[in-house]
Short mmCIF file of C-alpha atoms and ligand atoms in Angstrom, two decimals:
data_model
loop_
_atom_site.label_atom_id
_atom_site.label_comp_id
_atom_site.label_asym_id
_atom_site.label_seq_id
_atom_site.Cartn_x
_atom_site.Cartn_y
_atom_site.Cartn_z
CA UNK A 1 -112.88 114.71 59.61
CA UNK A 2 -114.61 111.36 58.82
CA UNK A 3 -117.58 113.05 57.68
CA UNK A 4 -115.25 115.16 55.05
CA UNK A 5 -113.20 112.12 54.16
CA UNK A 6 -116.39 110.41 52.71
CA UNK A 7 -117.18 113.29 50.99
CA UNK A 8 -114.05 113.43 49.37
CA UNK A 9 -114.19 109.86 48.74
CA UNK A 10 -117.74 110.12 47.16
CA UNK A 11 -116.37 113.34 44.76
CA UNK A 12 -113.66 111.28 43.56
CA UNK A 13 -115.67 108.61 42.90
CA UNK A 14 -118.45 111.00 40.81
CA UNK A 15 -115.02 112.29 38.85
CA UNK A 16 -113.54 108.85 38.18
CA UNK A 17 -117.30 108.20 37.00
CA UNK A 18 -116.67 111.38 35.32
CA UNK A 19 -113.91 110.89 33.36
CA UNK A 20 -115.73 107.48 31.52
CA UNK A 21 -117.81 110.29 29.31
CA UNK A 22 -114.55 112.38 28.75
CA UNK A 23 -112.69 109.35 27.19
CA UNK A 24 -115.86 108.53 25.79
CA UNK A 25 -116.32 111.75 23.85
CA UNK A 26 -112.62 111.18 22.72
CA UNK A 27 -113.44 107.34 21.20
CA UNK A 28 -116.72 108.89 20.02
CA UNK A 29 -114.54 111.94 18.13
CA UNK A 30 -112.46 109.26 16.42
CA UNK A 31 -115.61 106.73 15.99
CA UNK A 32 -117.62 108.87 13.89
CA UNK A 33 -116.74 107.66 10.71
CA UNK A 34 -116.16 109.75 7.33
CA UNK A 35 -115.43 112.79 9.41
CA UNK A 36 -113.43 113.10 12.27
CA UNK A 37 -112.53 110.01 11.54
CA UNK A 38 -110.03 111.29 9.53
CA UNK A 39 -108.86 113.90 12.01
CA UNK A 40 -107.50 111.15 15.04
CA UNK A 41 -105.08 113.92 15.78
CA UNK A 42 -107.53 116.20 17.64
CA UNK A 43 -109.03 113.44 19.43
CA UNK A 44 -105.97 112.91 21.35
CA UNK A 45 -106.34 115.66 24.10
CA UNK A 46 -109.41 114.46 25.30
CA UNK A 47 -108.03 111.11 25.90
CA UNK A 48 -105.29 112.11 27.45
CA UNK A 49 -107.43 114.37 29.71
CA UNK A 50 -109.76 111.81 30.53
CA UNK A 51 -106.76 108.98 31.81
CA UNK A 52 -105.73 111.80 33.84
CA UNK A 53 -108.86 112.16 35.85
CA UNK A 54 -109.24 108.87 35.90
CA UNK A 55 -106.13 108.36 37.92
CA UNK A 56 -106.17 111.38 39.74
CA UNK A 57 -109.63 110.89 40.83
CA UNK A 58 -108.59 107.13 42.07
CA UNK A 59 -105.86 108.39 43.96
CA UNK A 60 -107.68 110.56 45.70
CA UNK A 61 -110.54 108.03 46.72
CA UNK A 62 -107.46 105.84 47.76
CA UNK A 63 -106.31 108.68 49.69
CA UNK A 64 -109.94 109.72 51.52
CA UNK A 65 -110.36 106.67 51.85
CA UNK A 66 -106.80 105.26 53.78
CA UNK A 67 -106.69 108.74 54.97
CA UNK A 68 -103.34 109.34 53.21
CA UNK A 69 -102.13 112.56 53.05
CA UNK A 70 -99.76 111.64 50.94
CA UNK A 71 -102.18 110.48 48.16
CA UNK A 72 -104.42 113.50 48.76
CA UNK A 73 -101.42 115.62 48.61
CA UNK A 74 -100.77 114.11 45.37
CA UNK A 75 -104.44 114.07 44.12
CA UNK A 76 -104.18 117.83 44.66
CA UNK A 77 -101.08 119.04 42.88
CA UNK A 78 -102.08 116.60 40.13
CA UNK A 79 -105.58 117.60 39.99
CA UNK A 80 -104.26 121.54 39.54
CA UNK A 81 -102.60 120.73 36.28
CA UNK A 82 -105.82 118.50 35.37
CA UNK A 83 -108.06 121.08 35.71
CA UNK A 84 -105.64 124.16 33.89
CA UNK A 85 -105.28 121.52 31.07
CA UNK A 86 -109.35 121.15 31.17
CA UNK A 87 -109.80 124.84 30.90
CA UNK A 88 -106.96 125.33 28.18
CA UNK A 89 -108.61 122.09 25.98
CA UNK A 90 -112.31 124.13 26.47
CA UNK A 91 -111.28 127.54 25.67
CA UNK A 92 -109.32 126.17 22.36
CA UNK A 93 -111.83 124.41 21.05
CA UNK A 94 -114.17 127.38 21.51
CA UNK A 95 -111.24 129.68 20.11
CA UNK A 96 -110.49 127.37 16.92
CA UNK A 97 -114.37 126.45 16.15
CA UNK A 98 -115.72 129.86 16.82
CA UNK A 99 -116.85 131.24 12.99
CA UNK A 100 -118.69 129.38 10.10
CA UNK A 101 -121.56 127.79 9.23
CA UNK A 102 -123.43 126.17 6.63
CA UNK A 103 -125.76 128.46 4.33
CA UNK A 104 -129.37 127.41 2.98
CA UNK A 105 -129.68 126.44 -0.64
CA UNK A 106 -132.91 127.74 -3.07
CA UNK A 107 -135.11 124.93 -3.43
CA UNK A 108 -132.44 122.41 -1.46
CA UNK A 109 -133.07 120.64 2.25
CA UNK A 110 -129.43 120.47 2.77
CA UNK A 111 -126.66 122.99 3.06
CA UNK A 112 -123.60 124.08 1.50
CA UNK A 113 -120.58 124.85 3.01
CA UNK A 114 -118.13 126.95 1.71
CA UNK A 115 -114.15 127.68 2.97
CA UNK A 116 -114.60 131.49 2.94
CA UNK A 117 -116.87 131.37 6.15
CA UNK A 118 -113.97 129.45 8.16
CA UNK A 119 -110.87 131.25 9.43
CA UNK A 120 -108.14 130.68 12.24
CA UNK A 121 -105.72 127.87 13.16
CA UNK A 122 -107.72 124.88 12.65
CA UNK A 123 -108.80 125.85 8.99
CA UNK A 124 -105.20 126.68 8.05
CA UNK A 125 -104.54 123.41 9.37
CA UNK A 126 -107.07 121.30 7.56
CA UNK A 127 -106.94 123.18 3.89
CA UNK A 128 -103.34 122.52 4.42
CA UNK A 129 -101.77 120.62 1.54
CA UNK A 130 -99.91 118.46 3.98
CA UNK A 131 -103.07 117.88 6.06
CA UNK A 132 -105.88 117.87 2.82
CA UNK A 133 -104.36 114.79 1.07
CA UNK A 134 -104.24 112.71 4.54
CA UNK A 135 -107.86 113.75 5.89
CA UNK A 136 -109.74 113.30 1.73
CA UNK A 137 -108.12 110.41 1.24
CA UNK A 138 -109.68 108.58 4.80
CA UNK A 139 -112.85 110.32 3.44
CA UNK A 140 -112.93 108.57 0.24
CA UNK A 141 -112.02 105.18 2.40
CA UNK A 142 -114.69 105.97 5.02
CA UNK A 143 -117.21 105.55 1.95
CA UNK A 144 -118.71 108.24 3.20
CA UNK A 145 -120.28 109.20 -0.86
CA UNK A 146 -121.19 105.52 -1.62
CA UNK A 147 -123.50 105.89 1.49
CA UNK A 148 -125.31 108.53 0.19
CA UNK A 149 -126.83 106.52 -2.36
CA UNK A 150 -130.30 105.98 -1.78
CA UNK A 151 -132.19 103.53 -4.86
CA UNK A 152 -136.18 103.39 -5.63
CA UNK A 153 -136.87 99.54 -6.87
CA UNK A 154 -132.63 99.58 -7.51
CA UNK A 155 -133.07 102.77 -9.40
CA UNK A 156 -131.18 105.75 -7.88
CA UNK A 157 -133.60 108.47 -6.28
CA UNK A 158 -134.71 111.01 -8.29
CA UNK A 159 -133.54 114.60 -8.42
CA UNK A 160 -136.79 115.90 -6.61
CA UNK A 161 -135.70 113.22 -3.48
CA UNK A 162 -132.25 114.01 -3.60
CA UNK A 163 -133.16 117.72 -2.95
CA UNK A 164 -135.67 117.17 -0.14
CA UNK A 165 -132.87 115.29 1.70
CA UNK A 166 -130.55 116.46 4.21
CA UNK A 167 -127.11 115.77 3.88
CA UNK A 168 -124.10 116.24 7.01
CA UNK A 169 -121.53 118.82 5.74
CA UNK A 170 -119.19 116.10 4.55
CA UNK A 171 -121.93 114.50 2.09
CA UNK A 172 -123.01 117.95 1.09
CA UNK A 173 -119.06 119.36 0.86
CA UNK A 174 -117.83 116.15 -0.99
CA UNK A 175 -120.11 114.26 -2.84
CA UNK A 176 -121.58 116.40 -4.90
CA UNK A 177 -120.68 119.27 -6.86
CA UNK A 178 -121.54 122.78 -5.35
CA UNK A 179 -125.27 123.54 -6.57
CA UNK A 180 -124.35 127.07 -8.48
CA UNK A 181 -122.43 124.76 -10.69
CA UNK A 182 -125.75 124.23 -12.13
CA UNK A 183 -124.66 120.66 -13.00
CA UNK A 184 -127.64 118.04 -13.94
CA UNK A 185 -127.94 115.35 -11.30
CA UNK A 186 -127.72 111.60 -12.42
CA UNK A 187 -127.59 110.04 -9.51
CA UNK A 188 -126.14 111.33 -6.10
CA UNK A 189 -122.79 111.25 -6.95
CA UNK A 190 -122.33 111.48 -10.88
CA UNK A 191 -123.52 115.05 -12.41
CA UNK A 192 -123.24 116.41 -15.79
CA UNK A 193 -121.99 119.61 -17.06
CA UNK A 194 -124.39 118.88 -19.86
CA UNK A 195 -122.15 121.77 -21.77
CA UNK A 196 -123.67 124.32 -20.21
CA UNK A 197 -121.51 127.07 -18.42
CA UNK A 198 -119.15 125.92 -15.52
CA UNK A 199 -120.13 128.93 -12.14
CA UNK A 200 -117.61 130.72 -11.11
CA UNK A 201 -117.04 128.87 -8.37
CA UNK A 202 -113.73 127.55 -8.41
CA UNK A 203 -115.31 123.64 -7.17
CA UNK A 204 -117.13 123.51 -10.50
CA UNK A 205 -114.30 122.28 -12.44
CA UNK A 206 -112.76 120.45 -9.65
CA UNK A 207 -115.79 118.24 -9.49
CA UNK A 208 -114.88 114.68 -11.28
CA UNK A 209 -117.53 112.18 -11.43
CA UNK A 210 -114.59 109.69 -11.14
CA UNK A 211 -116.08 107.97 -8.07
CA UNK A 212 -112.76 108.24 -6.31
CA UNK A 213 -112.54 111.92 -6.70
CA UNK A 214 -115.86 113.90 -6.32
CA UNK A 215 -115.09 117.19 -5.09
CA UNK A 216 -112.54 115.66 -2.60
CA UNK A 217 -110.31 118.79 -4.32
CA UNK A 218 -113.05 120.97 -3.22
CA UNK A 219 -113.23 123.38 -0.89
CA UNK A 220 -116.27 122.86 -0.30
CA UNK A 221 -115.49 119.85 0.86
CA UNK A 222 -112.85 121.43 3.30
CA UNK A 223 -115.72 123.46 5.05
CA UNK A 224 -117.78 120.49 5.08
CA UNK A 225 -114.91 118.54 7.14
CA UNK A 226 -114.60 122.26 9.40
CA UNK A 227 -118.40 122.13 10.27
CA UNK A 228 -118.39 118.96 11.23
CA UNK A 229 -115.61 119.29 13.29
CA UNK A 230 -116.82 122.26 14.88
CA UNK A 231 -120.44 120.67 15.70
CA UNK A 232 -118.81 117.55 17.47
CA UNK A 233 -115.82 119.78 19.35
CA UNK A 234 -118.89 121.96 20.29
CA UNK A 235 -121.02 118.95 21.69
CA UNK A 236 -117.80 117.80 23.57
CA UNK A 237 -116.64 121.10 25.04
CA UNK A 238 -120.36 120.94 26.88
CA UNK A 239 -119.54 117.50 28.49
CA UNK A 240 -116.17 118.99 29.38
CA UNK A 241 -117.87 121.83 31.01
CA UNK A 242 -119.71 120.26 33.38
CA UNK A 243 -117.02 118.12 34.15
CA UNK A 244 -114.75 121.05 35.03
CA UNK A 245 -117.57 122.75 37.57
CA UNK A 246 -118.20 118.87 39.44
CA UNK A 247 -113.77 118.99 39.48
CA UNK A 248 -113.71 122.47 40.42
CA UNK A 249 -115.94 121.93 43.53
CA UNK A 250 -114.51 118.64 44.69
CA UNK A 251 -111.11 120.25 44.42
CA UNK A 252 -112.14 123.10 46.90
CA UNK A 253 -114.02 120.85 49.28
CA UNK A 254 -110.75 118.26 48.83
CA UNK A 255 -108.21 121.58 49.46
CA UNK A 256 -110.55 122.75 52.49
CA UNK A 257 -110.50 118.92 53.95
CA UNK A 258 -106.84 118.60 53.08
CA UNK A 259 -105.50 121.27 55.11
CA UNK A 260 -107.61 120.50 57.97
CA UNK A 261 -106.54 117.05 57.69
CA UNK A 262 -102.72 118.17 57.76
CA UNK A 263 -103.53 120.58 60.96
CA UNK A 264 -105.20 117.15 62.86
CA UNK A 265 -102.07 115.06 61.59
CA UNK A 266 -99.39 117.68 62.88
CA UNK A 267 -101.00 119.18 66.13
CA UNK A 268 -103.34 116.28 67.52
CA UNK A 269 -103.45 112.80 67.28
CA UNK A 270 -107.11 112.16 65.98
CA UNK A 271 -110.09 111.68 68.02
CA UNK A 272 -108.99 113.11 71.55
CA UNK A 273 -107.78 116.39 70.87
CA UNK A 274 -110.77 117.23 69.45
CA UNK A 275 -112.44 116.77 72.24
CA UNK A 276 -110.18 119.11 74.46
CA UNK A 277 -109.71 121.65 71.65
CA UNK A 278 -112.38 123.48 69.92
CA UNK A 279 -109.76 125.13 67.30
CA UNK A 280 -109.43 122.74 64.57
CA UNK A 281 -112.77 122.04 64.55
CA UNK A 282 -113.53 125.44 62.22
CA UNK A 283 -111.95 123.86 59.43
CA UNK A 284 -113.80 120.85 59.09
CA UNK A 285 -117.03 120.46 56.38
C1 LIG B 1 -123.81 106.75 -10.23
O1 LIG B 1 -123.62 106.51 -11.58
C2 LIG B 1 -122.27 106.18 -11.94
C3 LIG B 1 -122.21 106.05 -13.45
O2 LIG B 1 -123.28 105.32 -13.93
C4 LIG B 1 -121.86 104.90 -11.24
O3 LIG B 1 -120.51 104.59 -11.55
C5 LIG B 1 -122.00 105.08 -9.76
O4 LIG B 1 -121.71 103.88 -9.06
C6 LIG B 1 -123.40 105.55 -9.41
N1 LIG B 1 -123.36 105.90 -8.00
C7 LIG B 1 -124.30 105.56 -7.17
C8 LIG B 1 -124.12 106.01 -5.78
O5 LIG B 1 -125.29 104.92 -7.49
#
């Protein structure tokens, strides 16, 4: 039993170490700034998972080690709901990042996003009109645009530069009008129409060189925010992964230990009986 105690003790140690990265990725959701930034409401599960684990995990290193069956009783049932809650969080943000993607430009490094490729809960939810005006006005606070601005000598970059760069999806999606606009670049984030024709595209004549407005109407700008949630939710939901298999194991080896424990604390004092009887013995790891 000692030898399966330590074990236990040494799994719930790995988890509590463990759950550091899980409330990590949450503070690293919310700390990357002019995107999900604005979007604090999704980081929220993944905190909330990772203070569970935390605790659960201590008290069931408090109970291997005191040999409590209380505590490893309660490490269990908690850790049951942990681990449902870990598998519900992973398969939703599969389920709600699942389509879209940016598409290659002619002649451009970076892409362009637009809203049609995006579909489901979580794009309802961000072209929202409730939702829009909260998450484009933290981009426009994030400065996100005025970062984009790269000067030659305190000259902004030239046209030819600006194309060769690559932009994230919010920089690409906000700052700058959609390129089938046809617009002539001035500097990164003023373009003019020159009086030419205006694209179909519904972003061309949403695009304001007003520095506080962009394309924050956009929906380009939408898609950029959806890609970039979907390629940080996609980076987290591999930590969270390979959190759930080390939780999934330690919770079998902890269930196997636990009921062997119970059997030792109900039948037989510890230590003799075990020497008399050869039963419970089957049942320990
Ligand atoms: C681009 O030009 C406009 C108009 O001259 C100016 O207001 C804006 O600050 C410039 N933006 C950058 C990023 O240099």
């Amino acid at each position: 039993m000692r030898g399966s105690n330590h074990l236990i003790g040494i799994l719930n140690f790995l988890t509590f170490l463990l759950s550091i990265p899980i409330l990590g990725g949450g503070i690293w959701l919310s700390g990357r700034a002019n995107s999900t930034d604005c979007m604090r409401f999704l980081q929220w599960p993944l905190i909330v998972i990772g203070v569970t684990i935390m605790v659960v995990s201590l008290a069931g290193f408090a109970g291997a080690c005191y040999r409590s069956t209380f505590l490893m009783g309660l490490y269990l049932f908690c850790m049951f709901f942990v681990i449902a809650a870990l598998i519900g969080f992973i398969i939703f943000a599969y389920a709600v990042t699942d389509k879209g993607s940016g598409k290659p430009v002619t002649n451009r490094a970076y892409l362009e996003y637009s809203l049609q490729d995006y579909s489901g809960w979580l794009k309802d939810r961000v072209a929202s009109d409730s939702y829009w005006g909260k998450i484009s006005s933290c981009i426009r606070d994030s400065k996100a645009c005025k970062k984009i601005a790269v000067t030659v000598n305190g000259v902004p970059e030239t046209e030819i530069m600006f194309d060769s760069r690559k932009l994230n999806p919010i920089q690409s999606g906000c700052c700058k009008p959609p390129t089938d606009c046809g617009y002539t670049y001035v500097n990164e984030t003023y373009w003019t129409s020159g009086g030419g024709v205006v694209g179909i595209n519904q972003d061309c004549s949403l695009w304001n060189n007003d520095q506080d407005q962009l394309c924050y109407l956009c929906s380009s700008c939408k898609a950029g925010v959806l890609a970039s949630l979907r390629h940080s939710w996609r980076k987290v939901s591999v930590i969270n992964i390979i959190i759930l298999i080390l939780l999934v194991i330690s919770y079998v080896i902890a269930c196997a230990a636990f009921r062997n424990n119970k059997r030792i604390d109900n039948n037989e004092p510890y230590g003799e009986a075990q020497m008399t009887k050869s039963q419970p013995s089957r049942f320990q790891l």
